[in-house]
Coordinates of C-alpha atoms in Angstrom, one line a residue:
X72 CA -27.7 21.2 31.0
X73 CA -31.2 21.1 28.9
X74 CA -33.0 24.0 29.5
X75 CA -36.7 23.5 30.5
X76 CA -39.4 25.7 29.2
X77 CA -42.6 23.6 28.4
X78 CA -44.5 20.8 30.4
X79 CA -43.1 17.4 28.9
X80 CA -40.4 14.7 28.8
X81 CA -36.7 15.6 28.3
X82 CA -33.9 13.7 27.2
X83 CA -30.2 14.1 28.2
X84 CA -27.4 12.0 26.8
X85 CA -24.5 11.5 29.3
X86 CA -21.0 10.5 28.4
X87 CA -19.8 7.0 30.2
X88 CA -16.8 8.8 31.3
X89 CA -14.6 6.0 29.8
X90 CA -12.0 7.1 27.2
X91 CA -9.6 4.2 26.4
X92 CA -6.6 5.2 24.8
X93 CA -5.5 4.8 21.2
X94 CA -2.3 2.8 21.2
X95 CA 0.1 4.3 19.4
X96 CA 2.4 1.6 16.8
X97 CA 5.5 0.6 18.0
X98 CA 6.5 -1.1 14.4
X99 CA 7.6 2.0 12.7
X100 CA 11.1 2.2 11.1
X101 CA 13.1 5.4 10.0
X102 CA 16.2 5.2 8.2
X103 CA 18.7 8.4 7.9
X104 CA 20.9 8.0 4.8
X105 CA 22.3 8.8 1.6
X106 CA 19.8 8.0 -1.3
X107 CA 19.8 8.9 -5.0
X108 CA 17.0 11.1 -5.7
X109 CA 13.7 11.8 -3.5
X110 CA 12.6 14.6 -1.2
X111 CA 14.9 16.0 1.5
X112 CA 14.5 18.4 4.5
X113 CA 11.1 16.2 5.3
X114 CA 10.5 12.5 6.7
X115 CA 8.9 10.6 4.1
X116 CA 6.6 7.6 5.1
X117 CA 6.8 4.6 2.5
X118 CA 4.8 1.3 3.5
X119 CA 6.5 -1.0 0.7
X120 CA 10.0 -1.4 -0.8
X121 CA 7.9 -1.1 -4.4
X122 CA 6.9 2.8 -3.0
X123 CA 10.6 3.5 -1.5
X124 CA 12.0 2.7 -5.1
X125 CA 9.5 4.8 -6.7
X126 CA 10.4 8.1 -4.6
X127 CA 14.0 7.2 -3.8
X128 CA 15.5 4.7 -5.9
X129 CA 18.1 5.3 -9.1
X130 CA 20.7 2.7 -9.7
X131 CA 23.4 3.3 -8.0
X132 CA 25.5 0.9 -5.7
X133 CA 24.5 2.0 -2.0
X134 CA 24.4 0.1 1.3
X135 CA 21.7 2.4 2.0
X136 CA 19.2 0.5 -0.9
X137 CA 20.1 -2.7 0.3
X138 CA 19.4 -1.9 4.1
X139 CA 16.4 -0.6 3.1
X140 CA 15.5 -3.7 1.2
X141 CA 16.2 -5.7 4.4
X142 CA 13.5 -3.6 6.4
X143 CA 11.0 -4.8 4.4
X144 CA 12.2 -8.1 3.1
X145 CA 12.4 -8.9 7.2
X146 CA 8.8 -7.8 8.0
X147 CA 8.9 -3.8 8.3
X148 CA 5.6 -2.4 7.1
X149 CA 5.9 1.6 7.6
X150 CA 9.4 3.4 7.3
X151 CA 10.1 7.2 7.4
X152 CA 12.7 8.1 5.0
X153 CA 15.2 10.8 5.9
X154 CA 17.2 11.6 3.3
X155 CA 20.8 13.2 4.0
X156 CA 21.4 16.8 1.9
X157 CA 24.4 18.3 1.4
X158 CA 25.5 22.2 0.2
X159 CA 26.5 20.9 -3.5
X160 CA 23.1 18.9 -3.9
X161 CA 21.7 20.1 -7.1
X162 CA 19.3 19.3 -9.6
X163 CA 19.2 18.3 -13.1
X164 CA 17.7 21.0 -15.3
X165 CA 17.2 21.9 -19.1
X166 CA 15.5 24.7 -20.6
X167 CA 12.8 23.5 -23.0
X168 CA 12.1 26.9 -24.9
X169 CA 14.0 30.2 -24.5
X170 CA 11.9 33.0 -26.4
X171 CA 13.1 36.5 -25.5
X172 CA 13.2 36.9 -21.7
X173 CA 10.8 34.1 -21.5
X174 CA 11.8 30.6 -20.4
X175 CA 10.2 27.3 -20.3
X176 CA 12.2 25.1 -18.3
X177 CA 11.9 21.5 -16.8
X178 CA 14.3 20.4 -13.8
X179 CA 14.5 16.9 -11.9
X180 CA 11.6 16.5 -9.2
X181 CA 14.3 15.9 -6.7
X182 CA 18.3 16.9 -6.8
X183 CA 20.9 14.5 -7.5
X184 CA 22.7 13.5 -10.7
X185 CA 20.3 10.7 -11.1
X186 CA 18.0 12.5 -13.6
X187 CA 21.2 13.4 -15.6
X188 CA 20.2 11.0 -18.6
X189 CA 16.5 11.7 -18.0
X190 CA 14.9 13.6 -21.4
X191 CA 11.5 15.2 -21.7
X192 CA 9.8 15.3 -25.1
X193 CA 7.1 18.2 -26.0
X194 CA 5.0 17.9 -28.8
X195 CA 2.1 20.4 -30.1
X196 CA -1.4 19.1 -29.2
X197 CA -5.1 20.9 -29.7
X198 CA -6.3 20.3 -26.1
X199 CA -9.8 20.8 -27.7
X200 CA -11.0 20.9 -31.6
X201 CA -13.9 21.5 -33.5
X202 CA -14.8 19.2 -36.4
X203 CA -13.6 20.2 -39.7
X204 CA -17.5 20.0 -40.8
X205 CA -19.0 21.4 -38.0
X206 CA -20.5 24.8 -38.4
X207 CA -18.4 27.6 -37.9
X208 CA -20.2 31.3 -37.6
X209 CA -18.4 34.5 -36.9
X210 CA -20.4 36.7 -34.5
X211 CA -18.8 39.3 -33.9
X212 CA -16.8 38.6 -30.5
X213 CA -18.2 35.0 -30.8
X214 CA -17.6 31.7 -32.3
X215 CA -20.2 28.7 -32.5
X216 CA -19.5 25.3 -31.9
X217 CA -21.2 22.6 -31.7
X218 CA -20.1 20.7 -28.3
X219 CA -18.5 21.7 -25.4
X220 CA -15.7 19.2 -24.8
X221 CA -12.6 20.2 -23.5
X222 CA -13.1 24.0 -24.1
X223 CA -12.1 25.9 -20.9
X224 CA -12.4 29.6 -20.3
X225 CA -8.4 31.0 -20.2
X226 CA -7.3 28.7 -23.3
X227 CA -5.8 30.5 -26.3
X228 CA -7.7 29.8 -29.7
X229 CA -6.7 29.5 -32.7
X230 CA -8.1 29.2 -36.5
X231 CA -6.9 26.1 -38.2
X232 CA -7.2 25.9 -42.3
X233 CA -5.5 23.5 -43.9
X234 CA -2.7 23.6 -41.3
X235 CA -2.2 27.4 -41.1
X236 CA -3.1 28.6 -37.6
X237 CA -4.2 31.9 -36.9
X238 CA -4.7 33.2 -33.6
X239 CA -8.1 34.5 -32.2
X240 CA -7.8 35.0 -28.9
X241 CA -8.1 33.9 -25.3
X242 CA -11.4 32.2 -24.6
X243 CA -13.3 34.1 -21.7
X244 CA -16.7 32.9 -21.5
X245 CA -18.2 30.1 -22.7
X246 CA -22.5 30.0 -23.0
X247 CA -24.6 26.9 -24.0
X248 CA -27.1 27.8 -26.7
X249 CA -29.9 26.2 -28.5
X250 CA -27.3 24.6 -31.6
X251 CA -24.3 24.2 -29.3
X252 CA -21.7 26.3 -27.8
X253 CA -20.9 29.8 -28.0
X254 CA -17.3 30.6 -27.4
X255 CA -16.4 34.3 -26.6
X256 CA -13.2 36.0 -27.1
X257 CA -11.2 38.5 -24.5
X258 CA -9.2 39.7 -27.3
X259 CA -10.4 38.9 -30.5
X260 CA -8.2 39.3 -33.5
X261 CA -9.6 40.7 -37.0
X262 CA -9.2 37.2 -38.9
X263 CA -12.6 36.3 -40.1
X264 CA -13.8 32.3 -39.6
X265 CA -15.4 31.1 -42.7
X266 CA -18.0 27.8 -42.3
X267 CA -15.9 24.6 -41.9
X268 CA -13.0 26.0 -40.0
X269 CA -11.2 24.2 -37.3
X270 CA -11.4 26.0 -33.9
X271 CA -8.5 24.7 -31.6
X272 CA -7.2 25.3 -27.9
X273 CA -3.6 25.0 -28.0
X274 CA -1.4 22.6 -25.4
X275 CA 1.1 20.1 -25.5
X276 CA 1.6 16.2 -25.2
X277 CA 4.8 16.0 -22.6
X278 CA 6.6 12.5 -22.5
X279 CA 9.3 11.7 -20.0
X280 CA 11.9 9.1 -21.1
X281 CA 15.0 7.5 -19.1
X282 CA 18.0 6.7 -20.0
X283 CA 17.1 3.2 -21.4
X284 CA 14.8 5.4 -23.8
X285 CA 11.8 3.8 -21.8
X286 CA 8.7 6.3 -21.5
X287 CA 8.2 6.3 -17.8
X288 CA 5.6 9.1 -17.6
X289 CA 3.5 10.7 -20.2
X290 CA 1.2 13.5 -19.9
X291 CA -2.1 14.4 -22.7
X292 CA -3.7 17.6 -23.4
X293 CA -1.4 19.8 -21.0
X294 CA -1.8 23.5 -21.0
X295 CA 0.2 26.8 -19.8
X296 CA -2.6 28.9 -19.1
X297 CA -3.6 28.9 -15.1
X298 CA -7.0 27.8 -14.1
X299 CA -7.3 25.2 -17.1
X300 CA -7.8 21.5 -16.7
X301 CA -4.6 20.9 -18.0
X302 CA -2.8 23.4 -16.4
X303 CA 0.6 22.2 -16.4
X304 CA 1.3 22.8 -12.2
X305 CA -1.6 20.6 -11.5
X306 CA -1.4 17.9 -14.2
X307 CA 2.5 17.3 -14.1
X308 CA 4.2 18.8 -11.3
X309 CA 2.0 17.9 -8.7
X310 CA 2.2 13.9 -9.3
X311 CA 5.4 13.5 -11.8
X312 CA 7.7 11.7 -9.9
X313 CA 10.6 12.8 -12.5
X314 CA 10.4 16.5 -13.2
X315 CA 8.8 19.9 -12.7
X316 CA 8.1 22.3 -15.4
X317 CA 8.3 26.0 -14.5
X318 CA 8.4 29.3 -16.8
X319 CA 10.2 32.5 -16.2
X320 CA 9.4 35.9 -18.3
X321 CA 6.1 37.0 -20.4
X322 CA 5.7 35.3 -23.8
X323 CA 6.3 37.4 -26.6
X324 CA 2.9 38.2 -27.9
X325 CA 4.3 37.4 -31.7
X326 CA 5.0 33.7 -30.6
X327 CA 1.5 33.4 -29.4
X328 CA 0.3 34.6 -32.7
X329 CA 2.4 32.0 -34.7
X330 CA 1.3 29.4 -32.4
X331 CA 4.7 28.8 -31.6
X332 CA 4.9 29.7 -27.5
X333 CA 4.7 25.3 -27.0
X334 CA 5.3 23.8 -29.9
X335 CA 3.5 23.6 -33.8
X336 CA 1.0 20.8 -33.7
X337 CA 2.1 17.4 -34.2
X338 CA 6.3 18.5 -33.9
X339 CA 8.4 17.7 -30.7
X340 CA 11.4 18.7 -29.0
X341 CA 13.3 16.3 -27.0
X342 CA 15.9 17.7 -24.3
X343 CA 18.2 15.8 -22.1
X344 CA 18.5 17.2 -18.3
X345 CA 21.8 18.3 -17.3
X346 CA 24.0 19.2 -14.1
X347 CA 22.5 17.7 -11.5
X348 CA 25.0 16.7 -9.1
X349 CA 25.2 14.6 -6.0
X350 CA 27.5 16.4 -4.1
X351 CA 29.8 15.6 -1.2
X352 CA 28.3 14.3 2.1
X353 CA 30.7 14.5 5.3
X354 CA 29.6 14.2 8.8
X355 CA 27.7 17.8 9.4
X356 CA 25.5 16.6 6.6
X357 CA 24.2 13.8 8.8
X358 CA 24.2 15.7 12.0
X359 CA 21.7 18.5 10.3
X360 CA 19.7 15.6 9.2
X361 CA 19.4 14.6 12.7
X362 CA 18.9 17.8 14.3
X363 CA 16.7 19.2 11.6
X364 CA 14.4 16.4 9.8
X365 CA 14.6 13.6 12.7
X366 CA 12.4 15.6 15.1
X367 CA 9.8 16.2 12.5
X368 CA 8.4 12.5 13.3
X369 CA 6.0 12.9 16.0
X370 CA 5.1 8.8 16.0
X371 CA 7.5 6.1 17.5
X372 CA 10.1 5.2 15.4
X373 CA 12.9 2.6 15.4
X374 CA 16.0 4.8 13.6
X375 CA 18.8 2.8 11.4
X376 CA 21.6 4.8 9.9
X377 CA 23.1 4.2 6.7
X378 CA 26.6 5.7 7.2
X379 CA 28.9 3.3 4.9
X380 CA 28.1 5.3 1.8
X381 CA 30.3 8.3 2.6
X382 CA 34.2 8.5 3.4
X383 CA 33.4 8.8 7.6
X384 CA 35.8 7.4 10.2
X385 CA 34.6 5.4 13.1
X386 CA 34.5 8.5 15.4
X387 CA 32.5 9.8 12.8
X388 CA 29.9 7.4 13.2
X389 CA 30.1 7.8 17.0
X390 CA 29.4 11.3 16.4
X391 CA 26.1 10.8 14.3
X392 CA 25.1 7.6 16.7
X393 CA 25.3 10.4 19.7
X394 CA 23.3 13.2 18.0
X395 CA 20.4 10.5 17.5
X396 CA 20.7 9.2 20.9
X397 CA 20.3 12.9 22.1
X398 CA 17.2 13.0 20.0
X399 CA 15.5 10.1 21.1
X400 CA 16.5 11.1 24.8
X401 CA 14.4 14.4 24.2
X402 CA 11.6 13.3 22.3
X403 CA 11.1 9.7 24.3
X404 CA 9.8 8.4 21.1
X405 CA 12.8 7.1 19.0
X406 CA 14.8 4.1 19.7
X407 CA 18.7 4.2 18.2
X408 CA 20.0 0.9 16.2
X409 CA 23.6 1.5 16.0
X410 CA 26.0 -0.6 14.1
X411 CA 29.5 -1.6 14.9
X412 CA 31.7 -0.3 12.2
X413 CA 33.2 -2.9 9.6
X414 CA 36.5 -1.4 10.6
X415 CA 36.3 -2.0 14.4
X416 CA 35.0 -5.4 13.6
X417 CA 38.1 -6.6 11.5
X418 CA 40.7 -5.0 14.3
X419 CA 39.1 -7.0 17.1
X420 CA 38.4 -10.2 14.4
X421 CA 42.5 -9.8 13.9
X422 CA 43.3 -9.4 17.8
X423 CA 41.0 -9.0 20.4
X424 CA 38.0 -7.4 21.6
X425 CA 39.9 -5.0 23.7
X426 CA 42.7 -3.9 20.7
X427 CA 42.5 -0.3 20.2
X428 CA 40.2 0.8 17.3
X429 CA 38.3 -2.7 17.9
X430 CA 34.4 -3.3 19.1
X431 CA 34.9 -2.1 22.7
X432 CA 36.5 0.9 21.8
X433 CA 33.5 1.5 19.3
X434 CA 31.1 1.0 21.9
X435 CA 33.1 3.3 24.7
X436 CA 32.5 5.9 21.9
X437 CA 28.7 5.5 22.3
X438 CA 26.9 7.7 25.3
X439 CA 25.0 5.3 27.3
X440 CA 21.1 5.6 27.1
X441 CA 18.3 3.4 27.3
X442 CA 17.2 4.3 23.7
X443 CA 20.4 3.1 22.5
X444 CA 20.9 -0.7 21.2
X445 CA 24.3 -1.7 19.8
X446 CA 24.8 -4.3 17.0
X447 CA 27.8 -6.3 15.6
X448 CA 27.9 -8.2 12.5
X449 CA 27.4 -7.3 9.1
X450 CA 25.2 -9.4 6.8
X451 CA 24.9 -10.6 3.0
X452 CA 22.1 -8.4 1.1
X453 CA 21.1 -8.7 -2.9
X454 CA 23.2 -5.8 -5.1
X455 CA 21.0 -4.7 -7.9
X456 CA 23.3 -3.3 -9.5
X457 CA 26.2 -6.1 -9.6
X458 CA 23.8 -8.9 -8.9
X459 CA 25.4 -10.3 -6.4
X460 CA 25.5 -11.0 -3.0
X461 CA 27.4 -8.0 -0.9
X462 CA 27.9 -7.7 2.6
X463 CA 25.8 -4.6 4.3
X464 CA 25.0 -3.3 7.4
X465 CA 22.3 -5.4 9.4
X466 CA 20.4 -2.6 11.3
X467 CA 17.9 -2.5 8.6
X468 CA 17.3 -6.0 8.5
X469 CA 16.9 -6.0 12.3
X470 CA 14.7 -2.9 12.4
X471 CA 12.6 -5.0 10.0
X472 CA 12.8 -7.9 12.6
X473 CA 11.7 -5.7 15.3
X474 CA 8.7 -4.3 13.3
X475 CA 7.8 -7.8 12.9
X476 CA 7.8 -9.3 16.3
X477 CA 6.1 -6.0 17.3
X478 CA 3.4 -6.7 15.0
X479 CA 2.8 -10.1 14.8
X480 CA 4.0 -10.7 18.7
X481 CA 3.8 -7.8 20.4
X482 CA 6.7 -4.8 21.9
X483 CA 7.1 -6.8 25.1
X484 CA 8.9 -9.3 22.9
X485 CA 12.4 -8.7 23.0
X486 CA 13.9 -8.8 19.4
X487 CA 16.1 -11.8 20.0
X488 CA 16.4 -15.4 19.7
X489 CA 14.8 -17.7 17.6
X490 CA 11.9 -15.5 16.5
X491 CA 14.0 -12.9 15.8
X492 CA 15.6 -15.0 12.7
X493 CA 16.8 -13.7 9.4
X494 CA 14.8 -14.7 6.5
X495 CA 16.6 -13.1 3.5
X496 CA 19.9 -14.3 4.4
X497 CA 22.4 -16.8 6.0
X498 CA 25.2 -15.0 6.3
X499 CA 27.1 -13.3 8.5
X500 CA 30.3 -11.4 8.6
X501 CA 31.7 -12.7 11.7
X502 CA 29.3 -15.1 13.5
X503 CA 30.9 -14.8 17.4
X504 CA 31.5 -18.5 19.5
X505 CA 29.9 -18.1 23.2
X506 CA 33.0 -17.0 24.8
X507 CA 33.5 -14.1 22.4
X508 CA 30.2 -13.0 23.2
X509 CA 30.6 -13.3 26.7
X510 CA 33.4 -10.7 26.4
X511 CA 30.6 -8.2 24.7
X512 CA 27.2 -9.0 26.5
X513 CA 28.4 -7.6 29.8
X514 CA 29.0 -4.4 27.9
X515 CA 25.5 -4.4 26.2
X516 CA 26.6 -5.5 22.8
X517 CA 24.2 -7.5 21.2
X518 CA 25.4 -9.8 18.0
X519 CA 24.1 -11.5 15.0
X520 CA 25.4 -14.7 15.3
X521 CA 24.3 -18.5 13.0
X522 CA 23.1 -21.4 14.7
X523 CA 23.0 -24.7 12.7
X524 CA 19.0 -25.5 12.4
X525 CA 17.9 -22.0 13.3
X526 CA 20.0 -19.7 10.8
X527 CA 21.1 -16.2 11.6
X528 CA 19.3 -15.1 14.2
X529 CA 19.7 -11.6 16.6
X530 CA 21.1 -12.6 19.8
X531 CA 21.3 -10.1 22.3
X532 CA 18.1 -7.9 24.0
X533 CA 20.4 -5.1 25.6
X534 CA 20.2 -1.3 25.9
X535 CA 23.1 1.0 26.6
X536 CA 21.5 2.2 29.8
X537 CA 23.4 2.1 33.0
X538 CA 20.1 1.8 34.9
X539 CA 19.3 -2.0 35.6
X540 CA 15.7 -0.9 35.3
X541 CA 15.9 -0.1 31.4
X542 CA 18.5 -3.2 30.9
X543 CA 16.6 -5.2 28.3
X544 CA 15.0 -3.8 24.9
X545 CA 11.6 -4.6 26.1
X546 CA 11.7 -2.2 28.8
X547 CA 12.4 0.6 27.1
X548 CA 9.8 0.0 24.6
X549 CA 7.3 -0.9 27.0
X550 CA 7.7 2.4 28.5
X551 CA 7.6 4.2 25.4
X552 CA 4.5 2.7 24.2
X553 CA 2.6 3.9 27.1
X554 CA 3.9 7.1 28.0
X555 CA 3.2 7.9 24.0
X556 CA 0.0 6.5 24.4
X557 CA -0.8 8.5 27.3
X558 CA 0.1 11.5 25.9
X559 CA -1.3 11.2 22.7
X560 CA -4.9 9.9 24.6
X561 CA -5.5 12.4 27.8
X562 CA -5.3 15.7 25.9
X563 CA -9.3 16.2 26.8
X564 CA -8.2 16.3 30.6
X565 CA -6.0 19.6 30.2
X566 CA -8.1 22.4 31.5
X567 CA -11.2 20.6 33.0
X568 CA -11.8 21.5 36.8
X569 CA -9.4 20.0 39.2
X570 CA -11.0 18.0 41.4
X571 CA -11.8 14.0 42.4
X572 CA -14.2 13.8 39.6
X573 CA -11.0 14.5 36.9
X574 CA -9.1 12.3 38.9
X575 CA -11.0 9.4 39.1
X576 CA -11.8 9.8 35.2
X577 CA -8.0 10.1 34.3
X578 CA -7.4 7.0 36.9
X579 CA -10.0 4.8 35.6
X580 CA -9.0 5.2 32.1
X581 CA -5.8 4.5 32.7
X582 CA -6.6 1.3 34.8
X583 CA -8.6 0.1 32.1
X584 CA -6.1 0.8 29.2
X585 CA -3.4 -1.1 31.5
X586 CA -5.3 -4.0 32.3
X587 CA -5.9 -4.6 28.6
X588 CA -2.1 -4.5 28.1
X589 CA -1.5 -6.9 31.1
X590 CA -4.1 -9.4 29.6
X591 CA -2.2 -9.5 26.8
X592 CA 1.0 -10.1 27.9
X593 CA 2.6 -6.6 28.0
X594 CA 3.2 -6.8 31.8
X595 CA 4.5 -9.0 34.1
X596 CA 2.5 -10.3 37.1
X597 CA -0.3 -12.7 38.0
X598 CA -2.5 -9.9 39.1
X599 CA -3.3 -6.7 38.3
X600 CA -1.8 -5.0 41.3
X601 CA 1.5 -7.3 40.7
X602 CA 1.8 -6.0 37.1
X603 CA 1.2 -2.2 37.5
X604 CA -0.5 0.6 39.8
X605 CA -2.5 3.9 38.6
X606 CA -2.3 6.3 41.9
X607 CA -4.1 9.3 42.1
X608 CA -6.3 11.6 44.3
X609 CA -5.6 13.5 47.8
X610 CA -2.7 11.5 48.3
X611 CA -0.8 12.6 45.1
X612 CA -2.5 15.9 44.1
X613 CA -1.9 18.2 47.2
X614 CA -4.1 21.4 47.7
X615 CA -1.2 23.4 46.8
X616 CA -0.5 21.2 43.4
X617 CA -4.4 22.2 42.5
X618 CA -3.5 26.3 43.4
X619 CA -1.1 25.8 41.1
X620 CA -2.9 24.3 38.2
X621 CA -1.4 20.7 38.6
X622 CA -2.7 17.3 37.9
X623 CA -0.5 14.1 39.4
X624 CA -1.1 10.9 38.6
X625 CA 1.3 7.9 39.5
X626 CA 1.9 4.7 37.4
X627 CA 3.9 2.0 38.0
X628 CA 5.0 -0.8 35.2
X629 CA 6.0 -4.4 35.9
X630 CA 7.5 -4.7 32.4
X631 CA 8.5 -8.1 30.7
X632 CA 12.2 -9.2 31.4
X633 CA 13.7 -11.9 28.9
X634 CA 15.2 -14.9 30.1
X635 CA 18.4 -14.5 29.0
X636 CA 20.5 -17.0 30.9
X637 CA 18.5 -20.6 30.7
X638 CA 20.4 -22.3 33.5
X639 CA 20.3 -26.4 34.1
X640 CA 21.2 -28.0 36.9
X641 CA 21.8 -32.0 36.2
X642 CA 23.2 -34.4 38.6
X643 CA 23.1 -38.1 38.7
X644 CA 20.2 -40.3 39.6
X645 CA 21.4 -43.3 42.0
X646 CA 18.7 -45.8 43.0
X647 CA 20.4 -47.3 46.0

C-alpha cells in the first residue's frame, strides 16, 4: 500500500489477478540404452541427430544408434539421452609427459573403448613473443617490450637467443609505459637480457587425431598456468568432445628452466589413448539407470529403451520395463513405450499368440499402468556401419511419431492411424492380419502394420491401464499435460491467505486455461460445461481444511476418445 505523506496525486499499480499457466511440452523423448561414448550418471538433452552424434556416437553396430536416429527422422525434436553405465566401464588414457613426480595426462572425455585409437599431439608453441628486433632492455626486475599482445600475469617467460632459451621467471605485473609495456618477474633469474633478444611465454599447440588420421580438434596457445586465458582446463577441458587433460605432482624446477615442461618450441610428441573399456552390461546396469538417472528429468518425457544390445533375456526386459513403469507412476511425468521382444514375436509367429514365451506371455509379465504402452513389430532401419537395412525395435521411431503428432496436431490426438505413418521405413518384421491383431488388441498390445497405399502405420492406441478412464494414450497424455501445467504454474498460490480471494484467483485462472484447451480441441464437449469443470470455494474447502492449511480445487476433464472401431451398417435399398 502506498505511503501518503504529501498533498497531491498518487498512482498504485494493481495486478489483474490473471496468471495464465505456461503450458508444458508433451513432445520430449527419452532414451535409455548402451551408447559407445557420452556422459553417464545424468540425462543429457539433445535437439538433433547431429548433436547426439557429437556427444554419444562412435562407429559401433548398436540398435540404440538406429533407434535414436529413427526418433529424429520420424519427427522427434528434443531427446533426453540416458547412457547406461556398468562397473567395468573405463576411460582410455595416456601419459603425455612424466618428469619425476610430475605427470601430464590425457584421458577420453567419456568412458568406453571408443577412444582407444584416438591420439593427442602436443607441440611446443610460444603463446606470446616480442619481435626479434624489438628494443628489449633489462631494468633490474623488469623487461620492456613494445606491445601488450598475448602477455598475461602468471606466464613463464624465457629469453630466446638463436634458439637457445633461458628461463627468466614468472610474469607477475604488466605495466603500460609511454614507450610500450613493462613486464615484471616474480622470481627473476640472473640472466642478462640484451638489445634485440626475443622474450617468449611458453605454451603448446594441442591436436586431437581420430583413428583415420583426421585432426578433429586443435587448440592453439594452450597454457598450463592457472588464471591465464589459454589455461588448458578452460581452453580444452571445458569444450573438447574428445579429451580431458590433467596434471599430477609438481613440475621440477630444472624442467621449467630447460624450457621442456611442455615441449621445446616446434617439436611434438604424439601419444595414443589406451585401456578404454566398454565393460559388461547386465540387467542391473539398466535398473540402476532407471532408478538413479531417469528421476532427474523434471519434464514430461516419452521413454523408449534399447535393450537388444546386451545379452538380456525376456524376463530381464520385463523387469526393466516394470521398473520404468514404477518411475512413471511415482512422477506422473513419463510414458513408457514398451517393445515386445523379437524372441517372443518369433515364438508366436511360428505357433500361436498364446504359445508359452510368445507375445501374450510377454505382455502378461508387464505391470498394468496408464503410463505404459506396448508395441509389437520391429522395423527396418539404416545401419551406418554395414551400410545395410537391418531390423531394430520400433519404439524409437514411434516415440518420434508421438512427438510429431503432439507438435503438429496436439497431445489429445492418439499417435495412431494414417497420421502415425513411418516416414523412413516401409518394412516390419511381422505385419499382423486383422484377425491376429484382434487377439492382441483386447490385451492392449498395439501393432505396427503395413497397409497398401498408406505404408507402415502405428495401429493401436491403448495403454496397459485396467481403468477404462485411461484406456487410450490420449487419456494419459491429457492428464499428464494438465496436471504438470497446473503444478508448474501455480506455485505462487502457496502461503497466500487461505480465503475466497485466493480460491477465486486459482479457479478463474484454471477456467481460462482449460477453456483455451477446449477451444483448441483437447477436451470433448460442445460447451465448456460438457468439457470440464473447476470447483472451488466453501463447498470443497471447509473450515477444518482452512485450519489445516489446505486449499481444495476440484478439476474434471472430458478427454478426447479415439474412434477405434468405425462401424458401417449397409442394407439393400428396395424401391417398391
